[in-house]
Amino acid sequence: MAGAVGTAGCGLRDDANGSGGDGPSRQFRIGDDGFEVAVDGGGFEPLSVRGVNLGMAKPGRFPGEAAITRAEYDRWLELMGELNVNVVRVYTVHPPAFYRALAAYNRSHAEPIYVLHGNWIGEETLREAGDATSLSAAFDRSIRQVVDAVHGATTVKPEPGYASGTYDADVSDAVLGYIAGIEWPPAVVAETDRVNAPGGYDGEFLAAPAGSPFEAWLAARLDAVVAYEADEYDAQRPAAFTNWVTTDPLEHPYEPFPNEDAVSVDPDAVAATDAYDAGTFAAYHVYPYYPPLLNETPEYVDYEDHRGEPNSYAGYLNDLVGATDHPLLVAEFGVPASRGIAQRDVHGRDQGHLTETEQGEILAAMYADIREAGTAGGVVFSWHDEWFKRTWNLAPFSDPNRRPFWSNVQTPEQRFGLLAFDPADAVPLDGSPEAWADATAATPERDPLRLGDGADPARELTAVRATSDAAYLNVRLEFVELDGEPDWDATNYLISLGTTGSDARALPYGVGGAAPADFVVRLGGPDDSRMTVYPRYDAFAFEYGAEAGLDLDRYRDPDPGDFTPLRLVINRGYTVPVTDEYVPFESVETGRLRYGNGNPESPEYDSLADVHVAPSSDAIELRIPWGLLNVADPSRRRRLADLWTDGLDTYETIESIDVAAASYVPADAEGTARPLDAPTNLTHAVPGVADGALSSRAFEPPTWDRPAYSERLKESADAVADVFDRYARREE
């Protein structure tokens, strides 16, 4: 790649925020191995990408509201720099505050943060169009707007779903390149290829002489934006289009779903002409657990990485890089630190149910895989958690119009970020009594049944408290005395939770008695604690029960005392081509409860902790994700209605949550209560037991319009900072 490229603009325009000043002039191009930058007319030097993807949403806002403030951008860019990030990728035009903040950051720091900028086209828009060529004019307008915005030379009128305002910060000297579009739906690629005659594309800056109609369309779109920037601003910079495993040019005979290997979009089909000195590259989104071909292809599963370990992710990257002539950027990679899980990876890099520490370890390992494969670098997905997101296996159970207003810790797609948004005033789950000062409380109406076996103090409850936030219902059991960890062979606890206002139902575990329970929590120690659901109210059984082979009659008309595990589907079953092996339907019991410390400031912090035992304050604390309680929108206190009558699209208001707690003596490992010479097999209950039925304390969760929250870098951020620093030092 020889020849000069046009210089971009510099700094911030003098009329923006009353300040200006020229920064260094930078030129960008693609070299043999990746990006290169020349500063102030000097020689080109390689630049390996250590990036993060930055979305446009925040809690309480959809991305189209463009509600991120200047102060937030300033703060986040500063944190990115501290994590050794050198590139931020954005998918669409952000509010003017982003570009002003970036210009200000780069003026005040010797090491700039560069930008890879995209233009957004909605997946539904593409699917409705079918033939992508019908969207050419709109696509070109959107990417021209990107060019004008980064040069600080446009005013965008307000339009629902998009950022607007006066773009007066010229950050073009920090724009490393453009990545156009989204992950292309295979159906759109196929339809575009079907209805358009082959013939390639021959442009001024980019050409696809033998490209398919879809590849030719992409070449024309890139050619148009490069030409526009050259004509309007006398500048060139690298440009590429988004791609993903589903439309890569490789053949994947072990992929079980034909749609995931039906069409190909090959970056090599699009090449720079002699007039395009900046050059093009390949940009891929690559995750370790999707599509299934990454788990099923033997040459990937058995591939030995640079550590000498089996690594399907590294195996795929090695294959992809070897089949691609252009330098390859992994423009998205990541795993989420969510409580819920959506897909497994054969080597443990799952889509969810990872602690923040595990998330960091995996991100660091993946970035190392990316670099050792000989790529141009990688961009972590994502900078911050995104509450508006949905995940395939949980999407039917929440109100799509209210997702940004609460934190669904069960949903992996919401928890990819390095930056967490914690609900304000959340219970730290570390035993601190002050966090429960304003909680709804109930005290015992009667004395406990004392057995004189030495375990009575841990069975005697003094109070049960309930509170909630934007992520959890929180319950605290308080005792006369917890002398260390309870003797779980001598004492278990049961918590009854009612959200539907039902009549009293027989309780499980042979404890005797009844309660208005839709959900029951059994605390039997770290290996024997779970939350269960009244079968008729089991959303998993309603939506996936037939596929899972469940006896649905049991769920429509449950037996007395029947409660069932809470589950999440992670695989709906498929047959692997070549081997004809059938991989059956798979689910996990997401109602199993994990013991640990939930306070991020504690050295013992476990981000997946559900239960904390605090002998120092004679308490056991529990936090229950709203998603486990069939709550479709806690901000409006709305839940799923009667599933078998109303389906999943009907919501009802939760007037209050009925909370009761009790202790009992387990007779076996399954938690069955030991028979006692009493009306029930319970040793103590709060508020109490009358005529064999637990009385409950009504807790009325608050509602809100905008969620209050605080920002926090996750533990994973440290691991990313370390791996970025390690590879940056190798390049010095």
XYZ file of C-alpha atoms in Angstrom:
732
model
C 0.000 0.000 0.000
C 1.967 2.956 -1.238
C 1.054 6.533 -1.993
C -0.215 9.489 -0.022
C -3.681 9.844 1.349
C -5.562 13.066 1.861
C -5.297 14.600 5.308
C -8.380 14.742 7.465
C -9.535 17.699 9.526
C -8.066 18.565 12.867
C -9.187 19.132 16.417
C -12.362 20.905 17.437
C -13.818 23.738 15.428
C -13.309 27.135 17.062
C -17.076 27.683 17.385
C -17.656 24.486 19.378
C -17.829 25.070 23.140
C -15.720 28.190 22.613
C -12.456 26.304 22.252
C -10.368 25.112 19.381
C -6.779 24.201 18.671
C -5.126 22.051 16.096
C -4.038 18.529 16.889
C -1.686 16.316 14.934
C -2.609 15.433 11.375
C -3.041 11.712 10.876
C -3.347 9.516 7.826
C -4.596 5.946 7.876
C -4.213 2.988 5.585
C -4.283 -0.788 5.491
C -0.889 -2.429 5.288
C -0.003 -6.062 4.793
C -0.932 -7.015 8.368
C -3.517 -4.462 9.422
C -4.011 -0.791 10.160
C -1.241 1.748 9.830
C -1.115 5.394 10.885
C 1.170 8.259 9.917
C 1.351 11.332 12.157
C 2.147 14.810 10.830
C 3.504 13.521 7.536
C 5.827 10.960 9.109
C 6.170 7.343 8.111
C 3.381 4.839 8.523
C 3.508 2.713 11.666
C 1.416 -0.369 12.429
C -1.547 0.011 14.761
C -3.069 -3.117 16.295
C -6.603 -2.648 17.508
C -7.373 -2.941 21.218
C -10.972 -1.915 21.079
C -14.380 -1.766 22.692
C -17.784 -1.461 21.043
C -19.878 1.424 22.335
C -23.655 1.265 21.975
C -26.069 4.169 22.317
C -28.381 2.933 25.094
C -28.302 3.349 28.839
C -30.663 2.291 31.636
C -34.122 3.708 31.159
C -33.517 4.567 27.514
C -33.704 2.791 24.182
C -30.701 3.370 21.894
C -32.794 5.425 19.479
C -33.347 8.027 22.196
C -29.659 9.002 21.942
C -29.696 9.949 25.615
C -26.044 9.515 26.634
C -24.730 12.824 27.980
C -21.457 14.665 27.482
C -20.462 13.952 31.076
C -21.009 10.224 30.514
C -18.977 10.208 27.301
C -16.177 12.129 29.020
C -16.136 9.707 31.920
C -16.292 6.608 29.764
C -13.520 7.691 27.393
C -11.301 8.391 30.379
C -11.982 4.899 31.716
C -11.330 3.373 28.296
C -7.943 5.042 28.184
C -7.116 3.683 31.626
C -7.940 0.191 30.345
C -5.420 0.585 27.483
C -8.163 0.843 24.865
C -6.943 2.508 21.679
C -10.062 2.145 19.509
C -13.756 2.681 20.178
C -16.189 1.341 17.624
C -19.620 2.920 17.214
C -22.415 1.473 15.104
C -24.173 4.666 14.098
C -24.051 8.432 14.489
C -24.048 9.316 18.187
C -25.174 12.645 19.648
C -22.789 15.588 19.090
C -21.619 15.167 22.693
C -19.710 12.011 21.744
C -17.595 13.728 19.111
C -16.956 16.745 21.345
C -15.912 14.447 24.178
C -13.624 12.456 21.888
C -11.994 15.605 20.540
C -11.452 16.869 24.074
C -9.993 13.550 25.210
C -7.571 13.358 22.316
C -6.422 16.947 22.829
C -5.516 16.198 26.432
C -3.896 12.764 26.038
C -0.695 11.827 24.264
C -2.162 8.465 23.221
C -5.412 9.057 21.319
C -8.472 6.863 21.167
C -9.320 6.170 17.533
C -12.748 5.501 16.101
C -14.094 2.793 13.840
C -17.428 4.190 12.692
C -20.433 2.398 11.282
C -23.805 3.232 9.845
C -26.884 1.422 11.052
C -29.494 -0.284 8.958
C -32.133 -2.195 10.894
C -32.420 -5.943 10.435
C -36.196 -5.682 10.081
C -35.753 -3.015 7.414
C -33.509 -5.375 5.479
C -35.860 -8.323 5.892
C -38.862 -6.309 4.761
C -36.959 -5.078 1.706
C -35.694 -8.539 0.777
C -33.544 -7.172 -2.030
C -30.887 -4.956 -0.420
C -30.409 -2.939 -3.589
C -33.768 -1.260 -2.967
C -32.195 0.384 0.073
C -29.154 1.802 -1.707
C -30.188 5.448 -1.561
C -31.061 5.345 2.141
C -27.902 3.397 2.947
C -25.722 5.908 1.112
C -27.407 8.840 2.855
C -26.782 7.300 6.253
C -23.082 6.726 5.665
C -22.598 10.175 4.131
C -24.077 11.520 7.348
C -21.394 9.595 9.253
C -18.681 11.262 7.166
C -20.131 14.731 7.708
C -20.500 14.095 11.442
C -16.900 13.021 12.006
C -15.711 16.079 10.081
C -17.857 18.303 12.291
C -19.680 19.698 9.301
C -23.373 18.973 9.573
C -26.584 19.632 11.426
C -28.965 16.718 11.702
C -32.644 17.448 12.200
C -34.503 15.517 14.912
C -35.949 12.213 13.744
C -37.357 9.508 16.017
C -34.838 6.732 16.568
C -31.743 8.737 15.602
C -29.288 11.201 17.104
C -29.562 14.818 16.025
C -28.031 18.225 16.577
C -25.130 20.344 15.386
C -21.982 18.351 14.700
C -19.171 20.870 15.132
C -16.355 18.713 16.534
C -13.978 17.586 13.803
C -12.622 14.215 14.931
C -11.663 12.946 11.494
C -8.007 12.786 12.522
C -9.040 10.023 14.926
C -11.269 8.045 12.553
C -9.362 4.884 11.785
C -11.926 3.632 9.308
C -15.533 2.832 8.487
C -17.341 -0.480 9.012
C -20.625 -0.345 7.137
C -23.832 -2.185 7.929
C -24.787 -5.043 10.234
C -24.631 -8.837 10.395
C -26.311 -9.647 7.092
C -29.404 -11.886 7.340
C -28.858 -14.880 5.021
C -32.346 -14.522 3.553
C -31.554 -10.970 2.417
C -28.254 -12.030 0.859
C -29.965 -14.905 -0.965
C -32.838 -12.746 -2.207
C -30.486 -10.008 -3.425
C -28.458 -12.595 -5.306
C -31.613 -14.149 -6.742
C -33.274 -11.066 -8.194
C -30.180 -9.261 -9.490
C -28.130 -10.336 -12.459
C -24.477 -11.190 -11.805
C -21.912 -8.876 -13.287
C -19.807 -7.566 -10.436
C -18.989 -3.942 -9.820
C -16.232 -1.703 -11.162
C -15.871 1.528 -9.182
C -13.372 4.309 -8.819
C -12.054 3.205 -5.420
C -13.466 -0.262 -4.847
C -14.395 -3.030 -7.226
C -15.919 -6.488 -7.091
C -15.321 -7.767 -10.642
C -16.418 -11.329 -9.884
C -18.588 -10.581 -6.890
C -22.088 -11.863 -6.348
C -24.896 -9.293 -6.643
C -24.843 -8.769 -2.866
C -21.050 -8.402 -2.795
C -21.261 -6.008 -5.745
C -23.891 -4.006 -3.844
C -21.574 -3.739 -0.846
C -18.654 -2.722 -3.053
C -20.781 0.042 -4.562
C -21.816 1.287 -1.116
C -18.220 1.447 0.076
C -17.094 3.032 -3.159
C -19.743 5.720 -2.758
C -18.660 6.687 0.754
C -14.958 6.725 -0.122
C -15.724 8.910 -3.136
C -17.861 11.242 -1.051
C -15.150 11.786 1.554
C -12.505 12.248 -1.122
C -14.607 14.836 -2.972
C -15.904 16.737 0.052
C -12.969 16.573 2.446
C -9.951 15.532 0.362
C -9.501 12.520 2.630
C -9.311 8.761 2.449
C -9.410 6.165 5.174
C -9.960 2.390 5.225
C -13.490 1.089 4.759
C -15.050 -2.370 5.114
C -18.400 -4.010 5.723
C -19.615 -5.968 8.717
C -19.581 -9.745 8.414
C -20.120 -12.742 10.674
C -19.625 -16.490 10.826
C -23.053 -17.150 9.300
C -22.058 -15.514 5.990
C -18.343 -16.269 5.945
C -16.870 -17.749 2.723
C -15.893 -21.049 4.340
C -17.735 -24.328 3.958
C -19.055 -25.814 7.189
C -20.301 -29.346 6.593
C -20.919 -29.937 10.316
C -23.311 -26.990 10.722
C -26.709 -28.463 11.688
C -28.833 -25.470 10.668
C -28.783 -24.894 6.890
C -29.516 -21.196 7.295
C -26.227 -20.728 9.142
C -24.190 -21.845 6.113
C -26.570 -21.111 3.257
C -24.884 -18.083 1.673
C -21.518 -16.430 1.646
C -20.369 -12.837 1.630
C -16.652 -12.788 0.883
C -14.619 -9.702 1.816
C -11.982 -10.802 -0.694
C -14.523 -10.286 -3.472
C -14.217 -6.549 -2.800
C -10.817 -5.047 -3.576
C -9.240 -1.610 -3.576
C -8.394 -0.029 -6.925
C -5.161 1.819 -7.574
C -6.943 5.048 -6.685
C -7.758 3.840 -3.166
C -4.530 4.091 -1.224
C -6.204 3.695 2.163
C -7.392 0.177 1.340
C -10.026 -2.191 2.639
C -10.077 -4.965 5.217
C -12.297 -7.764 6.548
C -14.391 -7.156 9.682
C -16.011 -10.119 11.432
C -18.099 -10.654 14.531
C -16.871 -13.921 16.050
C -18.204 -15.469 19.261
C -17.129 -18.857 20.654
C -20.563 -20.482 21.113
C -22.432 -19.574 17.912
C -23.258 -20.966 15.392
C -23.221 -24.630 16.473
C -20.581 -25.433 13.826
C -18.002 -24.095 16.293
C -18.954 -26.878 18.712
C -19.433 -29.610 16.120
C -16.563 -29.255 13.613
C -13.847 -31.728 14.692
C -10.967 -29.712 13.253
C -12.075 -26.763 15.410
C -12.913 -28.707 18.557
C -9.580 -30.550 18.477
C -7.509 -27.563 17.333
C -4.495 -26.929 19.559
C -3.952 -23.241 20.285
C -0.761 -21.320 21.044
C -0.986 -22.549 24.647
C -1.085 -26.181 23.538
C -4.744 -26.497 24.594
C -7.838 -27.557 22.604
C -9.626 -24.406 21.477
C -12.420 -24.339 18.900
C -12.423 -20.533 18.821
C -8.744 -20.404 17.884
C -9.325 -23.188 15.370
C -12.013 -21.221 13.574
C -9.951 -18.016 13.605
C -6.987 -19.877 12.140
C -9.219 -21.209 9.354
C -10.790 -17.813 8.661
C -7.521 -15.880 8.605
C -5.986 -18.478 6.338
C -8.851 -18.137 3.872
C -8.862 -14.315 3.840
C -6.438 -12.213 1.796
C -7.390 -8.926 3.464
C -6.164 -8.151 6.971
C -8.892 -9.332 9.323
C -10.325 -7.426 12.268
C -12.456 -9.243 14.847
C -14.895 -6.371 15.214
C -16.936 -8.074 17.946
C -15.998 -10.732 20.469
C -17.196 -11.348 23.992
C -19.008 -13.386 26.611
C -21.607 -12.116 29.102
C -21.429 -12.071 32.893
C -25.113 -12.894 33.297
C -26.868 -15.173 35.728
C -28.798 -16.825 32.918
C -27.297 -18.773 30.039
C -28.388 -19.101 26.413
C -25.788 -21.326 24.700
C -22.836 -23.504 25.632
C -19.350 -23.600 24.163
C -17.605 -26.930 24.018
C -14.633 -25.434 25.876
C -16.575 -23.489 28.498
C -16.781 -20.073 26.892
C -20.531 -20.038 27.320
C -23.093 -17.375 26.534
C -23.810 -16.593 30.138
C -23.727 -17.947 33.675
C -20.209 -16.601 34.096
C -18.886 -14.530 36.971
C -17.307 -11.198 36.191
C -13.941 -12.786 36.968
C -14.611 -15.636 34.538
C -15.799 -13.145 31.924
C -12.478 -11.304 32.206
C -10.404 -14.465 32.003
C -12.245 -15.551 28.864
C -12.064 -12.112 27.227
C -8.319 -11.985 27.849
C -7.861 -15.484 26.425
C -9.978 -14.660 23.374
C -8.026 -11.479 22.662
C -4.831 -13.500 22.862
C -6.342 -16.036 20.439
C -7.267 -13.195 18.107
C -3.799 -11.704 18.116
C -1.965 -15.016 17.883
C -4.046 -15.863 14.815
C -2.404 -12.980 12.972
C -5.336 -10.585 12.851
C -5.407 -6.797 12.886
C -6.773 -6.861 16.428
C -10.080 -7.215 18.213
C -12.941 -5.141 19.593
C -14.615 -6.314 22.796
C -18.370 -6.423 22.860
C -19.237 -4.358 24.729
C -18.270 -1.277 26.683
C -21.371 -1.207 28.885
C -24.323 -3.375 29.794
C -27.462 -2.779 27.739
C -30.718 -3.259 29.605
C -32.892 -2.992 26.487
C -31.529 -6.208 24.950
C -33.353 -9.534 24.699
C -32.114 -13.128 24.458
C -33.842 -15.791 22.366
C -34.693 -18.151 25.214
C -36.106 -15.474 27.537
C -37.577 -12.888 25.152
C -41.166 -14.220 25.346
C -41.302 -13.650 29.110
C -40.782 -9.869 29.345
C -42.557 -6.784 28.038
C -40.512 -5.625 25.007
C -41.664 -2.031 25.491
C -40.297 -1.836 29.030
C -37.020 -3.759 28.924
C -34.722 -0.711 29.340
C -36.397 0.167 32.632
C -35.090 -2.765 34.649
C -32.063 -4.998 34.872
C -32.815 -8.578 33.835
C -29.776 -10.402 35.156
C -31.103 -13.616 33.637
C -30.685 -12.257 30.088
C -27.170 -12.795 28.666
C -27.552 -10.152 25.960
C -27.881 -7.495 28.642
C -24.617 -8.324 30.421
C -21.772 -8.248 27.900
C -20.380 -4.964 29.190
C -17.166 -4.131 30.988
C -19.116 -1.351 32.686
C -22.000 -2.437 34.912
C -25.042 -0.429 35.882
C -26.060 -1.429 39.398
C -29.494 -0.452 40.717
C -29.239 2.431 43.156
C -29.455 1.462 46.821
C -29.256 -2.222 45.927
C -28.821 -4.639 48.796
C -25.103 -5.571 48.764
C -25.838 -9.179 49.792
C -23.015 -9.214 52.311
C -24.953 -9.255 55.593
C -24.955 -5.490 56.123
C -28.060 -4.747 58.234
C -28.204 -1.050 57.317
C -29.250 -1.900 53.757
C -32.498 -3.335 55.176
C -33.496 -0.407 57.391
C -36.490 0.543 55.238
C -37.499 -2.987 54.251
C -40.966 -4.369 54.887
C -40.654 -6.564 57.979
C -42.598 -9.273 59.746
C -41.878 -10.723 63.193
C -43.032 -14.063 64.609
C -46.468 -14.327 66.130
C -45.605 -17.450 68.145
C -42.663 -19.107 69.818
C -40.759 -21.797 67.922
C -40.962 -25.527 68.462
C -37.739 -26.314 70.328
C -36.228 -29.775 69.926
C -33.322 -29.451 72.353
C -30.781 -30.890 69.916
C -28.432 -27.911 69.908
C -29.741 -26.490 66.625
C -32.713 -24.563 68.026
C -31.100 -21.068 67.878
C -30.615 -21.408 64.100
C -34.248 -22.489 63.703
C -35.707 -19.584 65.669
C -36.537 -16.703 63.354
C -36.767 -13.187 64.745
C -37.830 -11.453 61.513
C -38.206 -11.728 57.774
C -37.642 -8.623 55.666
C -38.364 -7.864 52.022
C -37.223 -5.082 49.741
C -36.569 -4.719 46.014
C -34.712 -2.793 43.346
C -34.533 -2.681 39.547
C -32.952 -6.148 39.387
C -34.074 -8.221 42.382
C -36.599 -9.063 45.019
C -34.547 -9.287 48.217
C -35.455 -11.333 51.309
C -33.607 -11.453 54.637
C -34.103 -14.044 57.360
C -32.979 -13.033 60.846
C -32.325 -15.471 63.700
C -31.775 -15.650 67.409
C -28.274 -16.922 66.687
C -26.245 -18.256 63.772
C -23.114 -19.735 65.261
C -21.232 -19.998 62.004
C -22.702 -21.752 58.971
C -25.978 -23.506 59.840
C -25.894 -27.257 60.278
C -27.781 -27.999 57.077
C -28.382 -31.604 58.130
C -30.306 -30.287 61.123
C -31.986 -27.204 59.706
C -33.415 -26.098 56.348
C -35.455 -23.017 55.505
C -38.446 -22.484 53.273
C -39.569 -19.156 51.812
C -43.029 -18.875 50.273
C -43.612 -16.192 47.633
C -46.980 -15.360 46.124
C -47.391 -12.887 43.276
C -50.798 -13.828 41.827
C -53.042 -13.438 44.865
C -53.881 -17.134 44.769
C -55.563 -19.113 47.503
C -53.404 -21.168 49.844
C -51.673 -24.121 48.193
C -50.143 -27.198 49.782
C -46.425 -26.711 50.281
C -43.693 -29.091 49.039
C -40.978 -30.993 50.914
C -43.521 -32.616 53.236
C -43.506 -29.641 55.601
C -47.285 -29.762 55.935
C -49.553 -26.789 55.757
C -50.243 -24.407 52.908
C -49.542 -20.852 51.766
C -50.516 -18.540 48.899
C -47.347 -19.672 47.137
C -46.556 -19.349 43.444
C -42.860 -19.931 44.176
C -41.075 -21.731 46.989
C -37.424 -21.333 47.942
C -35.688 -24.082 49.858
C -32.399 -23.218 51.548
C -30.575 -26.431 52.307
C -26.967 -25.326 51.986
C -24.663 -24.508 49.053
C -25.374 -27.752 47.207
C -29.061 -28.156 48.025
C -30.823 -24.839 47.567
C -33.277 -24.040 44.835
C -36.323 -22.051 43.865
C -39.325 -23.907 42.479
C -42.581 -22.834 40.834
C -46.209 -23.942 41.003
C -46.430 -26.058 37.826
C -49.343 -24.205 36.231
C -47.278 -21.007 36.450
C -44.112 -22.531 34.938
C -43.334 -20.359 31.886
C -40.657 -22.781 30.686
C -43.150 -25.648 30.593
C -45.729 -23.542 28.779
C -43.321 -22.327 26.077
C -40.908 -25.254 25.717
C -42.539 -28.153 27.562
C -43.645 -30.065 24.457
C -40.115 -29.926 23.016
C -38.672 -30.924 26.391
C -40.928 -33.985 26.520
C -42.796 -32.881 29.656
C -46.159 -34.318 30.710
C -48.117 -31.119 30.128
C -51.211 -32.415 31.921
C -49.202 -32.287 35.138
C -48.628 -28.577 34.544
C -52.181 -27.693 33.552
C -53.669 -29.481 36.558
C -50.994 -29.981 39.242
C -51.249 -32.304 42.206
C -51.393 -30.703 45.663
C -47.943 -29.786 46.942
C -46.404 -30.159 43.496
C -43.750 -27.569 42.698
C -41.328 -27.910 39.790
C -37.763 -26.727 39.080
C -37.194 -23.448 37.234
C -35.418 -24.127 33.944
C -33.851 -22.346 30.983
C -33.608 -23.862 27.508
C -30.159 -23.596 25.964
C -30.551 -25.885 22.943
C -33.711 -26.976 21.156
C -32.099 -30.050 19.589
C -30.488 -30.686 16.205
C -28.837 -33.330 14.043
C -25.220 -32.895 13.034
C -24.636 -33.451 9.317
C -21.858 -35.838 8.304
C -22.199 -37.888 11.510
C -26.025 -37.885 11.794
C -25.544 -37.539 15.551
C -28.607 -36.129 17.291
C -27.927 -33.510 19.948
C -31.060 -33.512 22.108
C -33.039 -30.666 23.618
C -31.152 -29.287 26.611
C -32.092 -27.101 29.529
C -30.453 -26.043 32.780
C -32.016 -25.619 36.201
C -31.709 -21.882 36.620
C -33.545 -22.001 39.938
C -30.549 -23.546 41.714
C -29.142 -21.023 44.178
C -25.505 -20.099 44.631
C -23.958 -19.035 47.930
C -21.469 -16.190 48.112
C -20.863 -12.509 48.764
C -22.683 -10.159 46.376
C -20.901 -6.931 47.327
C -18.623 -5.724 44.475
C -16.407 -3.974 47.032
C -15.686 -7.187 48.911
C -12.542 -9.208 48.132
C -14.841 -12.255 48.228
C -17.230 -10.807 45.636
C -19.124 -13.325 43.529
C -21.280 -11.643 40.896
C -23.453 -14.769 40.596
C -24.221 -15.030 44.308
C -27.894 -15.567 45.195
C -27.610 -16.354 48.910
C -25.336 -14.968 51.606
C -25.049 -16.455 55.089
C -23.950 -13.796 57.606
C -23.308 -15.304 61.070
C -21.920 -11.965 62.266
C -25.374 -10.409 61.868
C -27.361 -13.621 62.474
C -28.957 -13.423 59.044
C -29.325 -15.171 55.715
C -29.974 -12.972 52.690
C -31.419 -13.930 49.327
C -31.783 -11.973 46.102
C -34.155 -13.287 43.449
C -33.991 -11.996 39.855
C -37.324 -10.625 38.686
C -37.176 -12.974 35.711
C -37.394 -16.004 38.018
C -40.682 -14.646 39.371
C -42.399 -14.332 35.962
C -42.255 -10.560 36.305
C -42.545 -9.060 32.835
C -41.945 -5.472 33.976
C -41.075 -4.697 37.614
C -41.036 -0.959 36.918
C -44.832 -1.197 36.510
C -45.210 -4.206 38.827
C -46.571 -6.397 36.046
C -46.322 -10.158 35.760
C -47.308 -12.889 33.340
C -50.966 -13.823 33.662
C -52.417 -17.355 33.779
C -50.322 -18.913 31.037
C -52.640 -21.730 30.014
C -55.613 -19.382 29.782
C -54.109 -16.097 28.612
C -50.808 -17.049 26.964
C -47.576 -15.094 27.272
C -48.781 -11.763 25.897
C -51.127 -10.895 28.752
C -49.824 -9.093 31.835
C -51.481 -8.488 35.172
C -50.609 -6.097 37.974
C -48.912 -7.450 41.083
C -50.866 -5.891 43.926
C -48.315 -7.172 46.435
C -45.978 -10.093 47.024
C -46.950 -12.438 49.830
C -43.819 -13.400 51.784
C -43.542 -16.044 54.486
C -40.560 -17.923 55.907
C -40.111 -21.003 58.051
C -37.504 -23.389 59.382
C -37.772 -27.156 59.494
C -35.715 -30.291 60.109
C -34.840 -32.179 56.904
C -35.279 -35.923 56.964
C -33.290 -36.691 53.813
C -31.031 -35.146 51.177
C -34.025 -34.164 49.038
C -35.180 -31.731 51.692
C -38.204 -33.706 52.858
C -39.198 -32.519 56.313
C -38.901 -34.748 59.357
C -42.316 -35.513 60.880
C -42.877 -33.638 64.133
C -45.462 -33.957 66.855
C -47.114 -30.697 65.792
C -49.783 -29.392 63.360
C -47.064 -29.034 60.708
C -43.511 -30.243 60.334
C -42.219 -26.687 60.640
C -40.171 -25.676 63.668
C -40.813 -21.937 63.338
C -42.626 -19.646 60.914
C -42.787 -15.911 60.282
C -45.259 -14.345 60.535
C -46.807 -17.611 61.762
C -49.030 -20.644 61.201
C -52.754 -20.743 61.810
C -54.890 -23.811 61.177
C -52.081 -25.414 59.197
C -51.605 -22.442 56.856
C -48.671 -20.030 56.816
C -49.682 -16.436 57.203
C -47.849 -13.998 54.933
C -46.590 -10.435 55.035
C -47.633 -8.395 52.028
C -44.739 -6.547 50.383
C -45.641 -3.900 47.824
C -42.645 -3.301 45.532
C -42.154 0.296 44.440
C -42.599 1.342 40.823
C -40.562 3.864 38.872
C -40.427 5.882 35.660
C -36.647 6.102 35.284
C -34.415 3.620 37.079
C -31.819 5.023 39.442
C -28.442 3.351 39.050
C -24.705 3.683 39.559
C -21.803 2.822 37.274
C -19.106 0.321 38.117
C -16.290 -1.264 36.174
C -16.647 -5.020 36.425
C -13.865 -7.282 37.613
C -13.511 -8.338 33.974
C -12.212 -4.876 33.072
C -8.941 -5.536 34.915
C -8.259 -8.654 32.857
C -8.962 -6.795 29.615
C -6.670 -3.937 30.675
C -3.904 -6.429 31.429
C -4.110 -8.307 28.129
C -4.320 -5.043 26.160
C -1.251 -3.767 28.011
C 0.639 -7.000 27.413
C 0.130 -6.887 23.664
C 0.750 -3.147 23.507
C 4.152 -3.692 25.149
C 4.991 -6.432 22.670
C 4.536 -3.913 19.869
C 6.852 -1.289 21.381
